[in-house]
XYZ file of C-alpha atoms in Angstrom:
577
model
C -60.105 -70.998 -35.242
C -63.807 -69.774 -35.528
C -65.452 -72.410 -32.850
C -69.188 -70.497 -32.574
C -71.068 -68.312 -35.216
C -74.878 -67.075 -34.365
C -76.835 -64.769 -36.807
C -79.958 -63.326 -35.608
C -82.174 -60.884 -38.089
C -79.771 -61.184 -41.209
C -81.285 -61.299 -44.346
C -83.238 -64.404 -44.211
C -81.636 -65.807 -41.335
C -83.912 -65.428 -38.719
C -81.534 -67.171 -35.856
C -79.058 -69.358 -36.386
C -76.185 -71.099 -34.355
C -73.576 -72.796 -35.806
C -70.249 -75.053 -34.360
C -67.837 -75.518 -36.472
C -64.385 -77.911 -35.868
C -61.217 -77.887 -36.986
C -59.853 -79.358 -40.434
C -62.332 -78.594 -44.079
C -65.773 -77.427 -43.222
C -67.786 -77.282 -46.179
C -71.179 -76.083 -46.761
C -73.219 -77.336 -49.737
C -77.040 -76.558 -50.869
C -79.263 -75.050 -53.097
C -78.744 -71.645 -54.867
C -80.347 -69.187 -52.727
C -80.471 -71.315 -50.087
C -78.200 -68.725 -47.577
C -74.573 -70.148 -47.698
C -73.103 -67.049 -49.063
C -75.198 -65.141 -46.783
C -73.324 -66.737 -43.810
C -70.417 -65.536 -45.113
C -71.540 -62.116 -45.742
C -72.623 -62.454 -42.062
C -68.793 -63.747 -41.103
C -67.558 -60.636 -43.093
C -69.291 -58.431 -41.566
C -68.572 -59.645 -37.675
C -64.822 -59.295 -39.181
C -65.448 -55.743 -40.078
C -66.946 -55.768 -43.391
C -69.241 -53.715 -44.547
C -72.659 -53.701 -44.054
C -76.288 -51.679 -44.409
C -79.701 -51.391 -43.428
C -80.702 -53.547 -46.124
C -79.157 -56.374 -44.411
C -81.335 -56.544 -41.656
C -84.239 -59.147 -41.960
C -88.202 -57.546 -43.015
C -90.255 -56.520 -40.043
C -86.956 -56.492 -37.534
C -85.061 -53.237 -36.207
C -81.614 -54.697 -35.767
C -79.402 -57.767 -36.840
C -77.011 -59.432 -34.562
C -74.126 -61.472 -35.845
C -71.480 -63.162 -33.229
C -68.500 -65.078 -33.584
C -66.456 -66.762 -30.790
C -62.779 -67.500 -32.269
C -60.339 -69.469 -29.899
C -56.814 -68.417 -30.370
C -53.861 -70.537 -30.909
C -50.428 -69.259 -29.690
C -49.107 -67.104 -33.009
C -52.796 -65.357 -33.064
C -52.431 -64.468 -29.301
C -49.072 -62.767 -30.035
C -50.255 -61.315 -33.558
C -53.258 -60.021 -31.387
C -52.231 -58.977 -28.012
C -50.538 -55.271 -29.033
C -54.292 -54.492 -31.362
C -56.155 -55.698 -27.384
C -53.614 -55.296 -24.722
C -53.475 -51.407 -25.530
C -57.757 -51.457 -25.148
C -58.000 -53.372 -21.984
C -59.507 -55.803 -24.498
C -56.951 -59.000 -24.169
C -58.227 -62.151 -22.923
C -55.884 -65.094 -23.768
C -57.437 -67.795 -25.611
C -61.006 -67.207 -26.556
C -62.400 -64.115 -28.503
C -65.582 -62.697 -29.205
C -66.964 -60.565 -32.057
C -70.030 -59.230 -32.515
C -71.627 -56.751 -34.866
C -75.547 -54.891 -34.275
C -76.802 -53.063 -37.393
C -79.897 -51.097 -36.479
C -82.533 -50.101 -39.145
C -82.011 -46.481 -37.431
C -79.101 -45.349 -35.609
C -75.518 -46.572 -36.239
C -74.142 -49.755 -35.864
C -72.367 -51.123 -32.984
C -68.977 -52.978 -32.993
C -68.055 -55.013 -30.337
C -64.620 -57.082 -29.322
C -64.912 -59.416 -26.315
C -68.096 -57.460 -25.310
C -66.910 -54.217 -25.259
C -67.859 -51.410 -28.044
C -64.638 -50.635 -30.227
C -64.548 -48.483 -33.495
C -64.816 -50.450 -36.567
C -61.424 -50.326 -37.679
C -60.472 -51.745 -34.834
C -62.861 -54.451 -35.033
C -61.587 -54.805 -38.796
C -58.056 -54.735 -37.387
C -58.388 -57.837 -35.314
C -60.958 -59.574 -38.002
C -57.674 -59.489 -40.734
C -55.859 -61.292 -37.925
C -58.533 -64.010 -37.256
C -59.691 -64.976 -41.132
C -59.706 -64.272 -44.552
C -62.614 -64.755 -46.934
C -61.659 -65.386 -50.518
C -64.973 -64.756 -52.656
C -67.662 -62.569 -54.204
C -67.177 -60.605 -50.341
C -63.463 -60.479 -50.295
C -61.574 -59.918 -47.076
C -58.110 -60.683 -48.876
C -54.785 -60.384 -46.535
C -52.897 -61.560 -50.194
C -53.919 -58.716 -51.840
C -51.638 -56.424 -48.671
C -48.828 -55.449 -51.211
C -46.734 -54.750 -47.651
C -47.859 -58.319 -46.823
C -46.210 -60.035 -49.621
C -42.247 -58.901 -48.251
C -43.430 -60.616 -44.923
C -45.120 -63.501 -46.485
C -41.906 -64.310 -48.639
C -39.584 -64.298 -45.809
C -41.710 -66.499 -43.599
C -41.717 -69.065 -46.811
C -38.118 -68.249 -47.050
C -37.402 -69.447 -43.324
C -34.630 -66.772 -42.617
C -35.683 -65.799 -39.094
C -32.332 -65.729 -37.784
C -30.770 -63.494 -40.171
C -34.135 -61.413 -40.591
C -33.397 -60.873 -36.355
C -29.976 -59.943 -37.089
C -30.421 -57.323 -39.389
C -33.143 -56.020 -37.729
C -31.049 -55.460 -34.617
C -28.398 -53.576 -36.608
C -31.706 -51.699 -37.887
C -32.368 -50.457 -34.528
C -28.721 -49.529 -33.377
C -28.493 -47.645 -36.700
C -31.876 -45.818 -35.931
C -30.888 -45.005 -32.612
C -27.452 -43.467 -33.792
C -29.139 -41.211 -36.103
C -31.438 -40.035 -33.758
C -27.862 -39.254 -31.987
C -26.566 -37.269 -34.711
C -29.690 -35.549 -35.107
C -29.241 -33.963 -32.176
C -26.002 -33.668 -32.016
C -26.272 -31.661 -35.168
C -28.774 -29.798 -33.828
C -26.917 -29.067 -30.426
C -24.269 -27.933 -32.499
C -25.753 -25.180 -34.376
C -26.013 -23.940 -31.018
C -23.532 -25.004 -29.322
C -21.530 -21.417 -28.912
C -24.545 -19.915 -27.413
C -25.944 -22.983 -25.465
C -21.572 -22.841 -23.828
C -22.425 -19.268 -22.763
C -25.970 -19.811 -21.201
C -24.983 -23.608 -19.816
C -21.788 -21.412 -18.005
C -23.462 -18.884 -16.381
C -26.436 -20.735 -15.172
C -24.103 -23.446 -13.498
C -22.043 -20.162 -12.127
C -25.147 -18.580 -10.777
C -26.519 -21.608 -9.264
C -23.024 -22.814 -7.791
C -22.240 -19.373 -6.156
C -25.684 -19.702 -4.278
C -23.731 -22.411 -2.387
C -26.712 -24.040 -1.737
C -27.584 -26.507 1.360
C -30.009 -29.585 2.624
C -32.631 -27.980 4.585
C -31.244 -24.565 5.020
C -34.626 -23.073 3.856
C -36.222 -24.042 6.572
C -33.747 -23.001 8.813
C -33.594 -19.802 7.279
C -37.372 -19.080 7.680
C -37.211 -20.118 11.280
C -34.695 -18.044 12.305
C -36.148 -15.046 9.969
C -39.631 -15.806 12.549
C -37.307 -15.396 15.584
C -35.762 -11.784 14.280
C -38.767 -10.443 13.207
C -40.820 -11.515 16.423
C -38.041 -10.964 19.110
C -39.762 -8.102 20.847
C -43.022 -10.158 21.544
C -40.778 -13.201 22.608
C -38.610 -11.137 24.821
C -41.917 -10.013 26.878
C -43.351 -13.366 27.150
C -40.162 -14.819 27.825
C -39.951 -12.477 30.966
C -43.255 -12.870 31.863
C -42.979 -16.462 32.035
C -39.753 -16.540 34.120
C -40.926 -13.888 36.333
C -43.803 -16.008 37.432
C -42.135 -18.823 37.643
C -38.843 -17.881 39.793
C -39.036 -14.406 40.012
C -42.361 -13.184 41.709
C -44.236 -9.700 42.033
C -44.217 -7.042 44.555
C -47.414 -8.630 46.493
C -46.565 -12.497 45.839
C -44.045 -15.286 45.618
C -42.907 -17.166 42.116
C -44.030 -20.410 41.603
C -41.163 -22.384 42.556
C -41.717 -21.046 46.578
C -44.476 -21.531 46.464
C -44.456 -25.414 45.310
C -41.222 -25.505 47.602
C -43.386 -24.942 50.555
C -45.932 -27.471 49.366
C -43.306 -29.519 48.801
C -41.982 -29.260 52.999
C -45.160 -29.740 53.684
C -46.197 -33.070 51.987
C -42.029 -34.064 52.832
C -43.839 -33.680 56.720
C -46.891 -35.182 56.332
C -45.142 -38.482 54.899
C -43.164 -38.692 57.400
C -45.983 -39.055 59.870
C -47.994 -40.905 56.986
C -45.752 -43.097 54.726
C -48.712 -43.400 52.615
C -48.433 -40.501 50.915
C -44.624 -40.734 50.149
C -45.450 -41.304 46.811
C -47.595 -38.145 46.289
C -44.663 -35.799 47.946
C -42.370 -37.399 44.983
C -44.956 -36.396 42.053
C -44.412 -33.046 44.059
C -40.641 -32.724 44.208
C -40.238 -34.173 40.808
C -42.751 -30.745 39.399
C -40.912 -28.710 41.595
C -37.639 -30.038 39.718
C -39.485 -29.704 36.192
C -40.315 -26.079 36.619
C -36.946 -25.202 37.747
C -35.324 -26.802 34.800
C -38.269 -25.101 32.444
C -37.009 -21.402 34.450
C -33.283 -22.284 34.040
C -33.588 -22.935 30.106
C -36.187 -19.708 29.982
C -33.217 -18.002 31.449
C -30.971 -19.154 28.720
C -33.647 -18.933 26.234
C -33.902 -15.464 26.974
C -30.091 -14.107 26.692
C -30.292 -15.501 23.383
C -33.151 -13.427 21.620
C -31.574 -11.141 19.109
C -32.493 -8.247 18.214
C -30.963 -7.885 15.527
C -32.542 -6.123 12.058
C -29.476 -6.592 10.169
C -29.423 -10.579 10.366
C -33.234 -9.890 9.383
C -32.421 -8.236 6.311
C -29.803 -10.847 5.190
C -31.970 -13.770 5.882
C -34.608 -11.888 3.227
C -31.823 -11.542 0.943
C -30.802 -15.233 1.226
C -34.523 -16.295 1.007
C -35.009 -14.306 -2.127
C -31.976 -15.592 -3.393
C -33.428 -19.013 -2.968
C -36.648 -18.458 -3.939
C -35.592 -16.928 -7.332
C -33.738 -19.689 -8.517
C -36.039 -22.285 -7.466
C -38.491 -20.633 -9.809
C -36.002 -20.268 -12.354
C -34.890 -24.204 -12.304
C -38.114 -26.151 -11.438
C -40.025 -25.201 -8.411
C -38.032 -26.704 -5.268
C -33.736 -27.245 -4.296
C -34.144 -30.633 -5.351
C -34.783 -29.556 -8.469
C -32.259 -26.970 -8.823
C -29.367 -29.410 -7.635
C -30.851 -32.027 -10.710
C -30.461 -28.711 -13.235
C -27.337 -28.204 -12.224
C -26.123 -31.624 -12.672
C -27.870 -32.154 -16.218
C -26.053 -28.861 -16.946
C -23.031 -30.118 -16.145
C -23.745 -33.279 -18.162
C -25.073 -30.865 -21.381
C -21.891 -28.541 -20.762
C -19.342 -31.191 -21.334
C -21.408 -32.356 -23.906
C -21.026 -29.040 -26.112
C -17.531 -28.250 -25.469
C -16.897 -31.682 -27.361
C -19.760 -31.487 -29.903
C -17.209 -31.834 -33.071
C -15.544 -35.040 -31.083
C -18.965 -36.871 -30.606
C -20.359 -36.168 -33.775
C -17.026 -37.848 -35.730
C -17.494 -40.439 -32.830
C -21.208 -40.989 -33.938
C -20.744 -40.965 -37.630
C -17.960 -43.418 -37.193
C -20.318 -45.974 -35.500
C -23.071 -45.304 -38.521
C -20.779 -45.794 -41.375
C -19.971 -49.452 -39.136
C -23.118 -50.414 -38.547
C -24.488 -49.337 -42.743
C -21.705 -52.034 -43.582
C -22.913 -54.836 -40.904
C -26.388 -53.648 -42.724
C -25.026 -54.143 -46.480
C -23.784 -57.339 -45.502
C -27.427 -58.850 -43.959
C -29.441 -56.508 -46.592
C -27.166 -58.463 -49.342
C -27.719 -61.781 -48.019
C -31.542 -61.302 -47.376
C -31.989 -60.655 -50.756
C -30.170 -63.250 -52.209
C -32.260 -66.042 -50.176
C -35.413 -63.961 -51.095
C -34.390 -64.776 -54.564
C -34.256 -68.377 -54.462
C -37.477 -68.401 -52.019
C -39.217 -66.298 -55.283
C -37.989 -69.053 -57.621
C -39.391 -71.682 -55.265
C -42.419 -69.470 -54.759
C -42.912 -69.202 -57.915
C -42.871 -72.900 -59.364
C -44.799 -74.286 -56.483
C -47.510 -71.866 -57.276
C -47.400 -72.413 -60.895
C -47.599 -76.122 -60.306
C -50.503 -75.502 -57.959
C -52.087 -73.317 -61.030
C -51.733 -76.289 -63.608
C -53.581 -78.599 -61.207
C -56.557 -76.164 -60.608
C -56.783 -75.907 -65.285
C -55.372 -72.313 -65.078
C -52.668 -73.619 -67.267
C -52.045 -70.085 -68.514
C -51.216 -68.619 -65.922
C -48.067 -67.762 -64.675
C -46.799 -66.421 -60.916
C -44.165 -63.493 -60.461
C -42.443 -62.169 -57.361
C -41.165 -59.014 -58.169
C -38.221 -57.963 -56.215
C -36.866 -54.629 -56.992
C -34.208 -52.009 -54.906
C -34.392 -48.338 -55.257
C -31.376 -46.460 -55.504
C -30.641 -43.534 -52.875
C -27.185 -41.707 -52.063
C -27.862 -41.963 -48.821
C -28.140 -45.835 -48.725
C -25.956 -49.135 -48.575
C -23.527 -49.886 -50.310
C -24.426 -53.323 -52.015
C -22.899 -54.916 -54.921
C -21.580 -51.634 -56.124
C -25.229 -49.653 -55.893
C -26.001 -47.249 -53.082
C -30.072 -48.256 -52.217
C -32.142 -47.353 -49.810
C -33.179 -49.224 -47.139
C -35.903 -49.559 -44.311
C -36.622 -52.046 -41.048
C -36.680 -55.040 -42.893
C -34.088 -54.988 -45.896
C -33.207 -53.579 -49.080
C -36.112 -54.776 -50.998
C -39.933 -54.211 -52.096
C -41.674 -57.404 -52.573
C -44.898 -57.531 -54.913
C -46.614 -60.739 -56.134
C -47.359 -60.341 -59.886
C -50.048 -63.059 -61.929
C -50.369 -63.452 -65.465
C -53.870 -65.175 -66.159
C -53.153 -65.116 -69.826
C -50.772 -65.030 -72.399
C -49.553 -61.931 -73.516
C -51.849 -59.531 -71.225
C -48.475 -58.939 -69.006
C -47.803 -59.769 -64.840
C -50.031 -57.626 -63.107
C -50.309 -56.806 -58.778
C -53.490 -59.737 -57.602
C -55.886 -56.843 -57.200
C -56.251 -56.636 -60.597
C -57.106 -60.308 -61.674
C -60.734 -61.014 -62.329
C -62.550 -61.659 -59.633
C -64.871 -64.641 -58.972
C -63.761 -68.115 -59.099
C -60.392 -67.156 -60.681
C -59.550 -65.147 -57.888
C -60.706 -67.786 -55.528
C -58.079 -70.412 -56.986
C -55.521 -68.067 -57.298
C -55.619 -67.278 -53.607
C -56.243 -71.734 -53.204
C -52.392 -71.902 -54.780
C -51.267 -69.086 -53.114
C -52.388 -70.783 -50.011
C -51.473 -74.075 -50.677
C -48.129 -73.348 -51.088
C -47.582 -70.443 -48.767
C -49.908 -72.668 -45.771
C -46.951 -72.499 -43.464
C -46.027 -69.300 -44.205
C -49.100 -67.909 -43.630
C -50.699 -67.685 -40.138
C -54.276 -66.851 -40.650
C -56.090 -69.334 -38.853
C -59.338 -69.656 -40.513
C -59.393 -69.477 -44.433
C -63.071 -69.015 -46.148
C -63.396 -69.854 -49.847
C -66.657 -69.100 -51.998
C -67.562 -69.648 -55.853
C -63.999 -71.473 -55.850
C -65.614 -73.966 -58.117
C -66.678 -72.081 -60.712
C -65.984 -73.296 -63.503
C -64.200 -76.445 -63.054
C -65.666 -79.971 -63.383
C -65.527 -82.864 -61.037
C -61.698 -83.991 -62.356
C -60.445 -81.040 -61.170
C -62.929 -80.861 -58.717
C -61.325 -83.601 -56.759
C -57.862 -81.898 -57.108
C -58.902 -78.937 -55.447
C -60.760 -81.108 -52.770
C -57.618 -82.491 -52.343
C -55.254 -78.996 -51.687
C -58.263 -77.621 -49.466
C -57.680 -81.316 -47.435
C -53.804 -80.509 -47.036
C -54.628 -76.800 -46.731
C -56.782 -77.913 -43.716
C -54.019 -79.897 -41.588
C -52.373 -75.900 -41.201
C -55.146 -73.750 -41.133
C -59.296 -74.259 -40.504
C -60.862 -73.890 -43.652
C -64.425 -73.467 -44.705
C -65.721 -73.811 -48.131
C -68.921 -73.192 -50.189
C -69.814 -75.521 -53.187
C -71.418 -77.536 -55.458
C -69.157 -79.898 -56.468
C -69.912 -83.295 -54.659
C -66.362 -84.747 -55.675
C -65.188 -81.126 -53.976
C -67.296 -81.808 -50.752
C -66.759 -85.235 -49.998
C -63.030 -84.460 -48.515
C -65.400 -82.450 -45.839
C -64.452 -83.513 -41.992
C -67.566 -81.216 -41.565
C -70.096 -81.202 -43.919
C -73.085 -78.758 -43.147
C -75.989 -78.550 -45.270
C -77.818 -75.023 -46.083
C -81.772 -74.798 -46.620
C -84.201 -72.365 -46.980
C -87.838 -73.344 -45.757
C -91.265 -71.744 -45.674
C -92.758 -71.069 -42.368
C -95.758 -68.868 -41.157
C -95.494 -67.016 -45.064
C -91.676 -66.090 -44.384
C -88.753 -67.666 -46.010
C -86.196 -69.194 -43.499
C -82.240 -70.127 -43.794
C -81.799 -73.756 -42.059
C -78.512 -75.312 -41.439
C -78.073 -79.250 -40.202
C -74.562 -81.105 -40.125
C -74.627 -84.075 -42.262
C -73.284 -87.481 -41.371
C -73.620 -90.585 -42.253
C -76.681 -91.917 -44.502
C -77.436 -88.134 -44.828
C -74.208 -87.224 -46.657
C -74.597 -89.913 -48.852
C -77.590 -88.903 -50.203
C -76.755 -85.234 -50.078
C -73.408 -86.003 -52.379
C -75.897 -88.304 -54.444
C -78.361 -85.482 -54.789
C -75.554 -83.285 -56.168
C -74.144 -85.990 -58.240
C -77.329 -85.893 -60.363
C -80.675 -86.961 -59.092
C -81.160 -88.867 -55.741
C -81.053 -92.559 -57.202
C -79.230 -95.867 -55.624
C -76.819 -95.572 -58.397
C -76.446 -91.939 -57.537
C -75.897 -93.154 -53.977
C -73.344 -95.690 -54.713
C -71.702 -93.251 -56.687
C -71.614 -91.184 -53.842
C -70.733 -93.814 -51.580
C -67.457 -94.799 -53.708
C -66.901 -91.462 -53.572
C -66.417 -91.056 -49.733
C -64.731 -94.089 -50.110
C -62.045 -93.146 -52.391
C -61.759 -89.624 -50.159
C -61.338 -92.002 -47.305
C -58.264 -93.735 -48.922
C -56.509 -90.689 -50.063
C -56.985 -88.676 -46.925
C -55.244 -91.894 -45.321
C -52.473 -91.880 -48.038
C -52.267 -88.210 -47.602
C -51.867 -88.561 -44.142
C -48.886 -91.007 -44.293
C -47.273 -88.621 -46.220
């Protein structure tokens, strides 16, 4: 529901704040006074249009915003439109729309610039305004198939065949490819063969890459590591002509700290540091030794290792960049291979399943239209019986249900007709406003207060159906009196206890079933006209109602008073209901 509504700069609204609660708002005052200006404010923070003109005299910019808090159903209607923007919040919601006198204007959801059909997007979610700035959801021809089934209460079934929908989507998108594939398929056999045949004969191994490039160093470096191989070991246990290896050497250190712990036990420790080196570089000349009878020199070896490595090397380019990637290739090849050799089998396999799943399809598509057909009917004479209360006696209410035949269909009843995600049928709401001029689709009625008690009935009957939140109605008293100005009091009061619903008018027997009642004012201030809004209660409804029963008089005010009163008692009776 719309909780919070500020204008700053609009027209003559210089800055206003409103609150509004749940249940009928309604918003009564002078012509001229600003009430249909609020709307056009509301419609354009839902993502109406708008211009420079809007903006107030003397002011660059106007800036309208509108705090909505969000039941459960407008969370989940929302949340894919906001969840894919970063924009989701949960409960609460903010709008706001800048229009600059130069420059473009600036759209915001939840404080963050959007486009405007975005912002327009989430606004159709959040309200509709019925009136001279219409912001109709009824007039959605490919709302009315989704408005009838929620009326029709067919969820379960709906599910079902929406299910079977999917599988039968998924299994053409099977045979699509299948089909595809097989055009191929003779050629795809031959290339699918040889690349598993030239990848397989690679015989290809974890980590023998590496191996391979490490040994390939060895071979082509063997010279330089056969020198400084033998340089090594001939310093360490081999000597020169003028000196004595390393490992003498240390030996006689070593007898000579095993003496001098002897005669000082204090530095027994220090003469094992020196035997345990003495050890170390023997064992490091022992596997030098051994290190160096196995350096090959061997250019041969060197040449197949570049073979191998080329080998390697070409079919990782030619299968995705590394051997993991090769091995998955291989596999999916594998996979794709067995695939092809039984393309015929799989596509009789697939086509099988579709012709099964068409007939689950007929089945639900045939009994989806036959309860959409007694919701119409129902549809249809609660409507018309909401017409006759509102004096549009001549007018008459049509859903229009109609199939269209395609080969390629299901089978129902005998026909062959096409069929999408949610059934067999196209849904379109027809009106008749009077005799003889023929049904026609609602965006072609007049507009005005016609179309504003049109959409009332609509409403009315379709209130759980629908799950707008916040309904807006303007002008919807237009040429009725105060007879049926109660009656329509009285389906806005009922219309309330589903949705929030906010209404401009002038009929006093209209506004007294109000459980908000603001009053709109214009006043003079500082030579600039000024749009004033107070909530009324009390003593102060009374004598607005009495003021627009005729003029402000105590019988006026009694009037008035018996008014409220009578409200009182049917809102109670209505209640009990």
């Amino acid at each position: 529901m719309l909780s919070e509504l500020r204008i700053q700069d609009f027209a003559i609204i210089e800055d206003l704040q409103l609150q509004f609660k749940p249940g009928l708002t309604v918003f009564t005052g002078e012509t001229g006074a600003g009430k249909s200006i609020i709307l056009d404010a509301l419609s354009a923070v839902l993502g109406g249009r708008v211009d420079a003109n809007d903006i107030r005299r003397e002011s660059d910019k106007a800036i309208i915003e509108a705090t909505f808090l969000l039941d459960e159903p407008t969370q989940a209607a929302l949340k894919p439109l906001l969840e894919a923007e970063g924009l989701f919040e949960g409960g609460q919601l903010t709008l706001a729309r800048e229009i600059r006198a130069a420059g473009r204007n600036v759209a915001r959801v939840n404080g963050r610039s959007v486009n405007l059909t975005l912002q327009a997007e989430v606004g159709a979610l959040l309200a509709d305004i019925h009136g001279q700035s219409e912001h109709l959801s009824l007039l959605r021809v490919q709302y009315h198939l989704e408005l009838l089934d929620r009326f029709a209460h067919h969820d379960a079934l709906l599910a079902q065949y929406r299910a079977a929908y999917r599988q039968w989507s998924a299994l053409q998108e099977e045979l699509e490819d299948l089909r595809k594939t097989q055009q191929f398929a003779r050629e795809r056999t031959d290339m699918l063969t040889y690349q598993i045949q030239e990848i397989e004969s690679a015989h290809l191994k974890a980590g023998e890459e590496e191996d391979l490039r490490q040994e390939r160093t060895r071979l082509a470096n063997a010279e330089t590591l056969y020198e400084l191989s033998q340089q090594a070991l001939a310093l360490l246990d081999e000597g020169g002509t003028d000196s004595l290896p390393v490992t003498d050497l240390l030996g006689q250190a070593v007898q000579s700290l095993a003496e001098l712990s002897r005669i000082d036990p204090q530095m027994a420790s220090l003469n094992e540091r020196a035997e345990l080196t003495l050890n170390t570089l023997a064992d490091i000349a022992y596997e030098l030794r051994s290190y160096l009878e196995s350096i090959e020199f061997n250019p041969k070896r060197l040449d197949q290792i570049e073979d191998r490595l080329n080998t390697i090397g070409f079919l990782k380019r030619k299968y995705g960049g590394s051997l993991e990637a090769v091995k998955d290739y291989l596999e999916k090849s594998k996979v794709e291979l067995t695939k092809v050799e039984n393309i015929d089998e799989q596509i009789l396999q697939v086509e099988q399943k579709i012709v099964q799943i068409k007939q689950e399809l007929a089945n639900y598509a045939a009994q989806l239209s036959r309860e959409r057909i007694e919701a119409a009917e129902k549809l249809t004479t609660g409507i018309e019986q909401q017409l006759d209360k509102l004096q549009m006696t001549k007018a008459h209410f049509q859903v229009d249900i109609r199939q269209q035949p395609d080969p390629n269909g299901l089978m129902v009843d005998g026909k062959t007709l096409a069929f999408e995600a949610n059934g067999i049928d196209k849904v379109e709401f027809l009106i008749e406003t009077n005799v003889g001029e023929g049904f026609k689709p609602l965006v072609k009625i007049a507009s005005g207060g016609e179309t504003s008690r049109l959409m009332l009935a609509l409403k009315s009957v379709l209130a759980g159906a629908d799950q707008i939140p916040t309904l807006i109605f303007d002008e919807i008293d237009q040429g009725i009196g105060g007879r049926v100005g109660m009656t329509v009091g009285e389906m806005l009061w009922h219309l309330a206890r589903e949705h929030q619903v906010m209404c401009v008018t002038h009929l006093p027997q209209l506004a007294a079933f109000g459980d908000q009642h603001l009053h709109v004012s214009k006043q003079e201030q500082g030579g600039r006209t000024t749009t004033h809004v107070q909530e009324l209660r009390g003593d102060e409804r009374v004598k607005e109602l009495a003021a627009m029963l005729g003029s402000l008089s105590e019988s006026t005010k009694q009037s008035a008073e018996e008014l409220l009163l009578r409200v009182l008692k049917m809102s109670r009776t209505l209640k009990n209901e």
